[in-house]
């Protein structure tokens, strides 16, 4: 009996043109897998798209003196055209600035809120007194407190790989204007209660996972046993998906939270294109 196979390819940031690393790392393995299953007679939905709302796109827009949507759409079309010309067998290559994706993100956000999986907390975030604005994590650089790498970002050190918050950096400063004055100011944000899911995920992980590599199972188990940390899902930005909540008009969804929903929203979009808006359920709920 034919199987339903969902192939969810990584979503690239659209702040530049694709290169061979993207092609080899993201697209070739996924395409081989999708073609193999089609040859086996299985029904495949291979979906992905451009991650429009990442900080790299906003940084590129600042560098070029244009709006982020211009950069995002420009490079989305380049990516889409390049993947098509190389013959990759996507059933849908879309992006995260579609109405379908925005609605999907809002629906999930409101459902999480309804089930009390969101909380509001105050946290100190980097604020440029020169530009009179909060800066997102990747707009801040400084010295890594773990390995002393001088150009660590406010969200991660690319040298040692540690996840960071910008206020952990030594001598933090704005990436685009290192001489600008930076201070940390209190701001309200919504957090996703990841910690509530630790025990459920550990129980799920203990069940049959023969198709997982042992190293992946062990890594995941260790990560969960250490404990999940509640993470902010909003940021003080102007570029991104708006938040359906009073008082959050000048904030946007944090891209780590909304972009991963693209696998789901792309599946909804694909099903609609097939003329059956419920078709996605056969890939997601069976």
Tab-separated table of C-alpha atoms in Angstrom:
chain	number	residue	atom	x	y	z
A	1	UNK	CA	0.000	0.000	0.000
A	2	UNK	CA	1.468	3.402	-0.996
A	3	UNK	CA	2.709	5.580	1.835
A	4	UNK	CA	2.240	9.328	2.290
A	5	UNK	CA	5.708	10.890	2.473
A	6	UNK	CA	6.206	14.500	3.565
A	7	UNK	CA	9.603	15.911	2.595
A	8	UNK	CA	10.168	19.147	4.522
A	9	UNK	CA	13.274	20.867	3.134
A	10	UNK	CA	15.194	23.487	5.160
A	11	UNK	CA	14.076	27.102	4.652
A	12	UNK	CA	16.876	29.449	3.500
A	13	UNK	CA	17.196	33.062	4.597
A	14	UNK	CA	16.685	35.291	1.568
A	15	UNK	CA	19.478	37.794	2.111
A	16	UNK	CA	21.674	36.532	-0.709
A	17	UNK	CA	21.925	34.221	-3.690
A	18	UNK	CA	22.097	30.425	-3.321
A	19	UNK	CA	25.545	28.826	-3.452
A	20	UNK	CA	26.796	25.270	-3.831
A	21	UNK	CA	26.681	24.663	-0.064
A	22	UNK	CA	22.938	25.348	-0.066
A	23	UNK	CA	22.437	23.098	-3.072
A	24	UNK	CA	24.481	20.198	-1.691
A	25	UNK	CA	23.393	20.452	1.935
A	26	UNK	CA	19.709	21.287	1.628
A	27	UNK	CA	18.314	20.365	-1.737
A	28	UNK	CA	20.194	17.387	-3.202
A	29	UNK	CA	19.574	14.945	-0.284
A	30	UNK	CA	15.910	15.956	0.006
A	31	UNK	CA	15.352	15.643	-3.732
A	32	UNK	CA	16.989	12.202	-3.884
A	33	UNK	CA	14.756	11.061	-1.019
A	34	UNK	CA	11.609	12.450	-2.694
A	35	UNK	CA	12.427	10.914	-6.091
A	36	UNK	CA	13.207	7.552	-4.490
A	37	UNK	CA	9.796	7.404	-2.840
A	38	UNK	CA	7.989	8.456	-6.017
A	39	UNK	CA	9.774	5.628	-7.851
A	40	UNK	CA	8.609	3.262	-5.087
A	41	UNK	CA	5.036	4.320	-5.820
A	42	UNK	CA	4.600	6.384	-2.676
A	43	UNK	CA	2.776	9.713	-2.690
A	44	UNK	CA	5.159	12.576	-1.918
A	45	UNK	CA	4.612	16.178	-0.878
A	46	UNK	CA	7.961	18.000	-1.007
A	47	UNK	CA	7.541	21.513	0.387
A	48	UNK	CA	9.662	24.402	1.539
A	49	UNK	CA	10.238	28.071	0.814
A	50	UNK	CA	12.110	31.246	1.663
A	51	UNK	CA	12.456	32.420	5.269
A	52	UNK	CA	11.528	36.065	4.697
A	53	UNK	CA	11.646	37.512	8.193
A	54	UNK	CA	15.101	36.727	9.524
A	55	UNK	CA	17.425	39.381	10.869
A	56	UNK	CA	19.909	38.733	8.017
A	57	UNK	CA	17.257	40.045	5.605
A	58	UNK	CA	16.728	43.153	7.732
A	59	UNK	CA	20.499	43.707	7.936
A	60	UNK	CA	20.825	43.423	4.156
A	61	UNK	CA	18.001	45.941	3.708
A	62	UNK	CA	19.759	48.395	6.035
A	63	UNK	CA	23.001	47.968	4.093
A	64	UNK	CA	21.250	48.728	0.796
A	65	UNK	CA	18.955	51.469	2.116
A	66	UNK	CA	15.707	49.753	1.084
A	67	UNK	CA	12.734	48.136	2.831
A	68	UNK	CA	13.152	44.492	3.977
A	69	UNK	CA	10.260	43.339	1.749
A	70	UNK	CA	12.229	44.465	-1.316
A	71	UNK	CA	15.258	42.383	-0.318
A	72	UNK	CA	13.114	39.399	0.670
A	73	UNK	CA	11.117	39.305	-2.573
A	74	UNK	CA	14.177	39.966	-4.749
A	75	UNK	CA	16.124	37.029	-3.363
A	76	UNK	CA	13.061	34.804	-3.035
A	77	UNK	CA	12.545	35.045	-6.795
A	78	UNK	CA	16.249	34.320	-7.396
A	79	UNK	CA	16.082	31.241	-5.145
A	80	UNK	CA	12.824	30.030	-6.664
A	81	UNK	CA	14.115	30.444	-10.229
A	82	UNK	CA	17.479	28.808	-9.439
A	83	UNK	CA	15.889	25.740	-7.824
A	84	UNK	CA	13.511	25.367	-10.761
A	85	UNK	CA	16.329	25.624	-13.321
A	86	UNK	CA	18.326	22.975	-11.450
A	87	UNK	CA	15.398	20.601	-11.735
A	88	UNK	CA	14.567	20.013	-8.074
A	89	UNK	CA	11.177	18.347	-7.769
A	90	UNK	CA	9.392	20.621	-5.287
A	91	UNK	CA	5.645	20.222	-5.078
A	92	UNK	CA	5.599	23.726	-3.610
A	93	UNK	CA	8.320	26.284	-2.983
A	94	UNK	CA	6.687	29.242	-1.238
A	95	UNK	CA	7.727	31.834	1.389
A	96	UNK	CA	6.777	33.000	4.884
A	97	UNK	CA	5.202	36.307	3.852
A	98	UNK	CA	2.099	34.732	2.288
A	99	UNK	CA	-1.388	35.257	3.696
A	100	UNK	CA	-1.644	31.500	4.302
A	101	UNK	CA	1.489	31.528	6.466
A	102	UNK	CA	0.459	34.651	8.391
A	103	UNK	CA	-2.966	33.153	9.144
A	104	UNK	CA	-1.404	29.842	10.195
A	105	UNK	CA	0.992	31.570	12.601
A	106	UNK	CA	-1.837	33.618	14.118
A	107	UNK	CA	-4.015	30.510	14.500
A	108	UNK	CA	-1.246	28.611	16.327
A	109	UNK	CA	-0.402	31.642	18.462
A	110	UNK	CA	-4.022	32.064	19.570
A	111	UNK	CA	-4.398	28.338	20.273
A	112	UNK	CA	-1.274	28.365	22.458
A	113	UNK	CA	-2.582	31.434	24.259
A	114	UNK	CA	-5.980	29.791	24.799
A	115	UNK	CA	-4.324	26.706	26.324
A	116	UNK	CA	-2.092	28.816	28.608
A	117	UNK	CA	1.196	27.903	26.927
A	118	UNK	CA	2.235	31.558	26.669
A	119	UNK	CA	3.377	33.870	29.455
A	120	UNK	CA	4.368	37.518	29.572
A	121	UNK	CA	7.687	38.476	31.115
A	122	UNK	CA	9.856	41.539	31.328
A	123	UNK	CA	13.430	41.225	30.120
A	124	UNK	CA	16.332	43.532	29.460
A	125	UNK	CA	17.045	43.980	25.768
A	126	UNK	CA	19.750	45.965	23.959
A	127	UNK	CA	18.681	49.526	23.147
A	128	UNK	CA	20.653	51.913	20.967
A	129	UNK	CA	20.505	55.360	22.531
A	130	UNK	CA	21.920	56.747	19.271
A	131	UNK	CA	19.212	55.294	17.023
A	132	UNK	CA	16.505	55.336	19.724
A	133	UNK	CA	15.461	51.745	19.080
A	134	UNK	CA	15.703	48.223	20.492
A	135	UNK	CA	18.107	45.999	18.600
A	136	UNK	CA	17.452	42.343	17.813
A	137	UNK	CA	20.052	39.793	18.877
A	138	UNK	CA	21.900	39.665	15.578
A	139	UNK	CA	22.304	43.437	15.480
A	140	UNK	CA	24.545	43.130	18.567
A	141	UNK	CA	28.100	41.799	18.748
A	142	UNK	CA	30.634	41.377	21.543
A	143	UNK	CA	33.057	38.981	23.195
A	144	UNK	CA	31.805	35.478	23.962
A	145	UNK	CA	31.859	34.820	27.742
A	146	UNK	CA	32.651	31.129	27.136
A	147	UNK	CA	35.470	31.115	24.539
A	148	UNK	CA	36.441	34.824	24.303
A	149	UNK	CA	35.650	34.983	20.567
A	150	UNK	CA	35.558	38.723	19.789
A	151	UNK	CA	32.743	38.751	17.210
A	152	UNK	CA	30.065	36.637	18.892
A	153	UNK	CA	26.471	37.551	18.056
A	154	UNK	CA	23.758	38.374	20.546
A	155	UNK	CA	22.048	35.030	19.914
A	156	UNK	CA	24.968	32.646	19.344
A	157	UNK	CA	28.731	32.373	19.244
A	158	UNK	CA	29.803	31.050	15.851
A	159	UNK	CA	33.161	29.970	17.281
A	160	UNK	CA	32.122	27.669	20.158
A	161	UNK	CA	28.460	27.243	19.174
A	162	UNK	CA	27.012	28.338	22.524
A	163	UNK	CA	23.513	29.844	22.535
A	164	UNK	CA	23.641	33.324	24.055
A	165	UNK	CA	21.547	36.284	25.103
A	166	UNK	CA	22.943	39.658	24.097
A	167	UNK	CA	23.294	40.774	27.726
A	168	UNK	CA	25.750	37.893	28.328
A	169	UNK	CA	28.270	39.330	25.867
A	170	UNK	CA	31.369	41.122	27.111
A	171	UNK	CA	31.544	44.676	25.748
A	172	UNK	CA	28.340	44.384	23.644
A	173	UNK	CA	27.933	46.962	20.880
A	174	UNK	CA	25.732	47.549	17.805
A	175	UNK	CA	26.963	45.547	14.815
A	176	UNK	CA	26.330	48.287	12.257
A	177	UNK	CA	27.572	51.170	14.388
A	178	UNK	CA	30.182	49.911	16.893
A	179	UNK	CA	30.722	53.403	18.321
A	180	UNK	CA	27.034	53.908	19.173
A	181	UNK	CA	26.059	53.788	22.808
A	182	UNK	CA	24.221	50.671	23.926
A	183	UNK	CA	22.237	50.104	27.087
A	184	UNK	CA	19.866	47.386	28.278
A	185	UNK	CA	16.292	48.454	28.935
A	186	UNK	CA	13.273	46.581	30.282
A	187	UNK	CA	10.703	45.514	27.693
A	188	UNK	CA	7.719	43.147	27.814
A	189	UNK	CA	7.707	40.001	25.711
A	190	UNK	CA	5.676	36.824	25.339
A	191	UNK	CA	7.347	33.504	26.119
A	192	UNK	CA	6.494	30.012	24.897
A	193	UNK	CA	6.409	27.604	27.854
A	194	UNK	CA	8.753	25.000	26.410
A	195	UNK	CA	9.414	23.690	29.921
A	196	UNK	CA	5.835	22.373	30.058
A	197	UNK	CA	6.652	19.858	27.300
A	198	UNK	CA	9.780	18.254	28.766
A	199	UNK	CA	8.162	15.178	30.363
A	200	UNK	CA	5.798	14.577	27.443
A	201	UNK	CA	8.686	14.666	24.963
A	202	UNK	CA	10.845	12.349	27.100
A	203	UNK	CA	7.999	9.822	27.227
A	204	UNK	CA	7.525	10.102	23.449
A	205	UNK	CA	11.276	9.642	22.915
A	206	UNK	CA	11.261	6.426	24.961
A	207	UNK	CA	8.925	4.734	22.468
A	208	UNK	CA	10.000	2.934	19.283
A	209	UNK	CA	12.552	5.124	17.453
A	210	UNK	CA	14.394	2.485	15.411
A	211	UNK	CA	14.473	4.819	12.410
A	212	UNK	CA	16.492	7.379	14.437
A	213	UNK	CA	20.280	7.222	14.642
A	214	UNK	CA	21.497	6.339	18.178
A	215	UNK	CA	23.578	9.531	18.331
A	216	UNK	CA	20.487	11.624	17.558
A	217	UNK	CA	18.404	9.850	20.200
A	218	UNK	CA	21.133	10.302	22.828
A	219	UNK	CA	21.658	13.969	21.972
A	220	UNK	CA	17.924	14.664	22.166
A	221	UNK	CA	17.475	12.748	25.418
A	222	UNK	CA	20.390	14.577	27.069
A	223	UNK	CA	19.010	17.908	25.904
A	224	UNK	CA	15.566	17.167	27.322
A	225	UNK	CA	16.897	15.774	30.611
A	226	UNK	CA	18.857	18.987	31.167
A	227	UNK	CA	15.522	20.789	31.023
A	228	UNK	CA	13.861	22.982	28.425
A	229	UNK	CA	13.922	26.746	28.917
A	230	UNK	CA	10.961	28.986	28.161
A	231	UNK	CA	11.877	31.150	25.165
A	232	UNK	CA	10.684	34.563	23.988
A	233	UNK	CA	8.532	34.453	20.860
A	234	UNK	CA	8.269	38.213	20.287
A	235	UNK	CA	10.826	40.889	19.450
A	236	UNK	CA	10.920	44.690	19.245
A	237	UNK	CA	11.098	44.829	15.460
A	238	UNK	CA	9.223	46.360	12.536
A	239	UNK	CA	9.892	43.526	10.050
A	240	UNK	CA	7.972	40.303	10.512
A	241	UNK	CA	4.523	38.937	11.308
A	242	UNK	CA	2.348	41.145	13.485
A	243	UNK	CA	1.153	39.932	16.874
A	244	UNK	CA	-2.618	39.710	17.496
A	245	UNK	CA	-2.459	41.212	20.970
A	246	UNK	CA	-3.145	44.698	22.326
A	247	UNK	CA	-0.021	46.546	23.387
A	248	UNK	CA	2.189	44.621	20.953
A	249	UNK	CA	1.633	46.812	17.904
A	250	UNK	CA	5.347	47.699	17.664
A	251	UNK	CA	6.559	44.130	18.137
A	252	UNK	CA	6.748	41.166	15.759
A	253	UNK	CA	6.894	37.371	15.997
A	254	UNK	CA	10.409	36.100	16.707
A	255	UNK	CA	11.517	34.371	13.506
A	256	UNK	CA	12.622	31.135	15.246
A	257	UNK	CA	9.033	30.680	16.382
A	258	UNK	CA	7.163	31.454	13.181
A	259	UNK	CA	9.475	30.251	10.406
A	260	UNK	CA	9.373	26.590	11.481
A	261	UNK	CA	5.570	26.739	11.121
A	262	UNK	CA	6.249	27.088	7.407
A	263	UNK	CA	6.328	23.301	6.991
A	264	UNK	CA	2.728	23.213	8.162
A	265	UNK	CA	1.539	26.352	6.350
A	266	UNK	CA	3.246	25.207	3.124
A	267	UNK	CA	1.389	21.894	3.383
A	268	UNK	CA	-1.910	23.791	3.755
A	269	UNK	CA	-0.982	25.969	0.784
A	270	UNK	CA	-0.053	22.918	-1.313
A	271	UNK	CA	-3.338	21.161	-0.474
A	272	UNK	CA	-5.319	24.244	-1.508
A	273	UNK	CA	-3.433	24.284	-4.820
A	274	UNK	CA	-4.524	20.663	-5.377
A	275	UNK	CA	-8.169	21.709	-5.062
A	276	UNK	CA	-8.704	19.929	-1.721
A	277	UNK	CA	-8.036	22.154	1.312
A	278	UNK	CA	-8.110	19.124	3.666
A	279	UNK	CA	-5.654	17.001	1.658
A	280	UNK	CA	-2.747	17.955	3.950
A	281	UNK	CA	-4.325	15.928	6.773
A	282	UNK	CA	-3.410	12.668	5.038
A	283	UNK	CA	0.286	13.644	5.400
A	284	UNK	CA	0.108	15.173	8.867
A	285	UNK	CA	-2.560	13.295	10.845
A	286	UNK	CA	-2.255	9.726	9.569
